């Protein structure tokens, strides 16, 4: 009895054939990788101007390890998170948040009033501010929830006061959807946090001497 030999295609040729014969297959399944999109946080205040009212040292913001990653992490349920592999932060989240807070605070306290730690040169300061993001949930619809704790110490590190800001999804300022709206709403939340920190500094910190402008 004779057996018929059926020719076979190498796997790579078979994959190409399936893409041609089955147009419903996604490009991803046929070997094409989607392009990544990158997002940044932005200050909400106008550029700084005027003489500084005090000098402040701002330590690098502390962020939860679960969200301190290049990919955007979305909350899709009470106990479920979705990692958006192709929606990424353009720079590390703690550094981006710190830079936004620095620019916002300078807009309210005066130009050259904020020094980010660690830094090669920091002049004598009137206050040291530390910020910790205790909760940060970003949702698929673009809204976010945030709980931020901050502490204020004098220039020698002696504690003065603390404060906390809670942001709910209903506080969203952007009507957009998706990852872009997430970046906008987190930026807005940092804007609210900056105002609270600035007001706390102005109400509780004794300025020893008014620093000269431009230094």
Coordinates of C-alpha atoms in Angstrom, one line a residue:
X1 CA 0.0 0.0 0.0
X2 CA 1.4 3.4 -1.1
X3 CA 1.3 6.4 1.3
X4 CA 0.9 9.9 -0.1
X5 CA 3.5 12.3 1.0
X6 CA 2.0 15.7 1.8
X7 CA 4.5 18.6 1.5
X8 CA 4.8 20.8 4.5
X9 CA 5.8 24.5 4.9
X10 CA 8.3 25.8 7.3
X11 CA 6.7 27.6 10.2
X12 CA 7.7 31.1 9.1
X13 CA 6.1 30.5 5.7
X14 CA 3.0 29.1 7.4
X15 CA 2.6 32.3 9.5
X16 CA 2.9 34.5 6.4
X17 CA 0.3 32.3 4.6
X18 CA -2.2 32.6 7.5
X19 CA -1.9 36.4 7.4
X20 CA -2.6 36.5 3.7
X21 CA -5.5 34.0 3.8
X22 CA -7.0 35.3 7.1
X23 CA -7.2 39.1 6.8
X24 CA -9.1 39.2 10.1
X25 CA -6.0 38.4 12.0
X26 CA -4.5 41.4 13.8
X27 CA -1.1 42.8 12.8
X28 CA 0.2 42.0 16.2
X29 CA -0.5 38.3 15.7
X30 CA 1.4 38.4 12.4
X31 CA 4.5 39.8 14.0
X32 CA 4.0 43.6 13.9
X33 CA 4.6 45.3 17.3
X34 CA 2.4 48.4 18.1
X35 CA 4.3 51.6 18.6
X36 CA 4.6 52.9 22.2
X37 CA 3.1 56.2 23.2
X38 CA 4.9 58.4 25.8
X39 CA 3.3 60.7 28.3
X40 CA 4.6 63.5 30.6
X41 CA 3.2 65.4 33.5
X42 CA 3.1 69.2 33.2
X43 CA 2.9 72.1 35.6
X44 CA -0.4 73.9 36.0
X45 CA 0.9 77.2 37.1
X46 CA 2.3 80.1 35.0
X47 CA 6.1 80.4 34.7
X48 CA 7.8 81.7 37.8
X49 CA 8.5 85.4 38.1
X50 CA 9.3 87.9 40.9
X51 CA 11.6 87.8 43.9
X52 CA 11.6 84.6 46.0
X53 CA 9.7 84.9 49.3
X54 CA 11.7 82.0 50.8
X55 CA 14.1 79.2 49.9
X56 CA 12.8 75.7 50.0
X57 CA 14.5 72.3 49.6
X58 CA 12.3 69.7 47.9
X59 CA 13.2 66.1 48.3
X60 CA 12.5 63.6 45.5
X61 CA 8.9 62.5 45.6
X62 CA 8.3 59.0 47.0
X63 CA 5.9 56.9 44.8
X64 CA 4.4 53.5 45.4
X65 CA 6.6 50.7 43.9
X66 CA 3.5 49.3 42.1
X67 CA 3.2 52.5 39.9
X68 CA 6.9 53.4 39.8
X69 CA 7.5 51.8 36.5
X70 CA 7.8 52.9 32.8
X71 CA 4.4 51.5 31.9
X72 CA 1.1 53.2 32.9
X73 CA -0.8 51.1 35.4
X74 CA -4.6 51.3 35.2
X75 CA -7.0 50.3 37.9
X76 CA -9.8 48.1 36.3
X77 CA -11.2 46.7 39.6
X78 CA -11.0 46.7 43.3
X79 CA -8.3 44.0 43.2
X80 CA -7.2 44.2 39.6
X81 CA -4.7 46.3 37.7
X82 CA -3.8 46.4 34.0
X83 CA -0.3 47.2 32.8
X84 CA -0.4 49.2 29.6
X85 CA 2.8 48.0 27.9
X86 CA 2.6 50.5 25.0
X87 CA 1.5 53.5 27.1
X88 CA 4.6 54.7 28.9
X89 CA 5.9 57.6 31.0
X90 CA 8.6 59.5 29.2
X91 CA 10.6 59.8 32.3
X92 CA 10.6 58.1 35.8
X93 CA 7.4 59.1 37.6
X94 CA 9.1 60.3 40.8
X95 CA 11.4 62.6 38.9
X96 CA 8.6 63.9 36.7
X97 CA 6.3 64.6 39.7
X98 CA 9.2 66.3 41.6
X99 CA 9.9 68.6 38.6
X100 CA 6.2 69.5 38.2
X101 CA 6.0 70.3 42.0
X102 CA 9.2 72.4 41.7
X103 CA 7.9 74.5 38.9
X104 CA 4.4 75.0 40.5
X105 CA 5.9 76.0 43.8
X106 CA 8.3 78.4 42.2
X107 CA 5.4 80.1 40.5
X108 CA 3.8 80.8 43.9
X109 CA 6.9 81.4 46.0
X110 CA 9.1 83.3 43.4
X111 CA 11.8 82.5 40.9
X112 CA 14.8 80.4 42.2
X113 CA 13.0 79.6 45.5
X114 CA 13.0 75.8 45.2
X115 CA 16.0 73.5 45.2
X116 CA 15.5 69.8 44.4
X117 CA 17.5 67.3 46.6
X118 CA 19.9 65.7 46.2
X119 CA 21.7 68.6 44.5
X120 CA 25.4 69.5 44.2
X121 CA 24.7 73.0 45.6
X122 CA 21.9 74.1 47.9
X123 CA 22.2 77.4 49.8
X124 CA 20.8 77.7 53.3
X125 CA 17.0 77.1 53.1
X126 CA 14.1 78.1 55.3
X127 CA 12.2 74.8 54.9
X128 CA 12.6 71.3 53.7
X129 CA 9.6 69.6 52.0
X130 CA 9.1 65.9 51.6
X131 CA 6.2 64.4 49.6
X132 CA 4.9 60.8 49.6
X133 CA 2.2 59.5 47.2
X134 CA 0.3 57.1 49.4
X135 CA -2.3 56.2 46.7
X136 CA -2.4 56.7 43.0
X137 CA -5.1 55.0 40.9
X138 CA -5.5 55.8 37.2
X139 CA -8.7 54.5 35.6
X140 CA -9.4 53.6 31.9
X141 CA -11.7 56.5 31.5
X142 CA -8.9 58.9 32.3
X143 CA -9.8 59.9 35.8
X144 CA -7.5 59.3 38.8
X145 CA -7.5 59.1 42.6
X146 CA -4.6 60.3 44.7
X147 CA -3.7 60.6 48.3
X148 CA -0.5 62.6 49.0
X149 CA 1.2 63.2 52.3
X150 CA 3.7 66.0 52.8
X151 CA 5.9 67.1 55.7
X152 CA 7.5 70.5 56.3
X153 CA 10.7 70.9 58.4
X154 CA 12.9 73.9 59.0
X155 CA 16.2 74.4 57.4
X156 CA 17.9 72.2 60.0
X157 CA 15.4 69.3 59.5
X158 CA 13.3 70.0 62.6
X159 CA 9.7 69.0 61.9
X160 CA 7.2 71.9 61.6
X161 CA 3.9 70.5 60.3
X162 CA 2.3 68.0 57.9
X163 CA -0.5 68.0 55.5
X164 CA -2.5 65.6 53.2
X165 CA -4.4 66.0 50.0
X166 CA -7.1 63.6 48.7
X167 CA -8.2 63.7 45.1
X168 CA -11.2 61.7 43.9
X169 CA -12.1 60.7 40.3
X170 CA -15.0 63.2 40.4
X171 CA -12.4 66.0 40.7
X172 CA -11.1 65.3 37.2
X173 CA -10.5 68.5 35.1
X174 CA -10.0 66.8 31.8
X175 CA -13.0 65.6 29.7
X176 CA -10.7 63.5 27.5
X177 CA -10.5 59.8 27.7
X178 CA -7.6 57.3 28.1
X179 CA -3.9 57.6 28.9
X180 CA -3.6 61.2 27.8
X181 CA -6.4 62.2 30.2
X182 CA -4.7 60.3 33.0
X183 CA -1.5 62.4 32.5
X184 CA -3.6 65.6 32.5
X185 CA -5.6 64.7 35.6
X186 CA -2.5 63.6 37.6
X187 CA -0.9 66.9 36.5
X188 CA -4.0 68.8 37.8
X189 CA -3.8 66.8 41.1
X190 CA -0.2 67.9 41.5
X191 CA -1.3 71.5 40.9
X192 CA -3.7 71.2 43.8
X193 CA -1.0 69.7 46.0
X194 CA 1.4 72.5 45.1
X195 CA -1.1 75.1 46.2
X196 CA -1.7 73.4 49.5
X197 CA 2.1 73.1 50.1
X198 CA 2.7 76.7 49.2
X199 CA 0.0 77.9 51.5
X200 CA 1.3 75.7 54.3
X201 CA 4.8 77.1 53.9
X202 CA 3.6 80.7 53.9
X203 CA 1.5 80.1 57.0
X204 CA 4.0 78.1 59.1
X205 CA 7.6 78.9 58.0
X206 CA 9.5 81.8 59.5
X207 CA 11.8 83.3 56.9
X208 CA 15.1 84.3 58.5
X209 CA 16.1 86.7 55.8
X210 CA 14.6 87.5 52.5
X211 CA 16.9 85.9 49.8
X212 CA 18.2 88.3 47.1
X213 CA 16.6 87.9 43.7
X214 CA 18.4 85.8 41.1
X215 CA 20.4 83.8 43.7

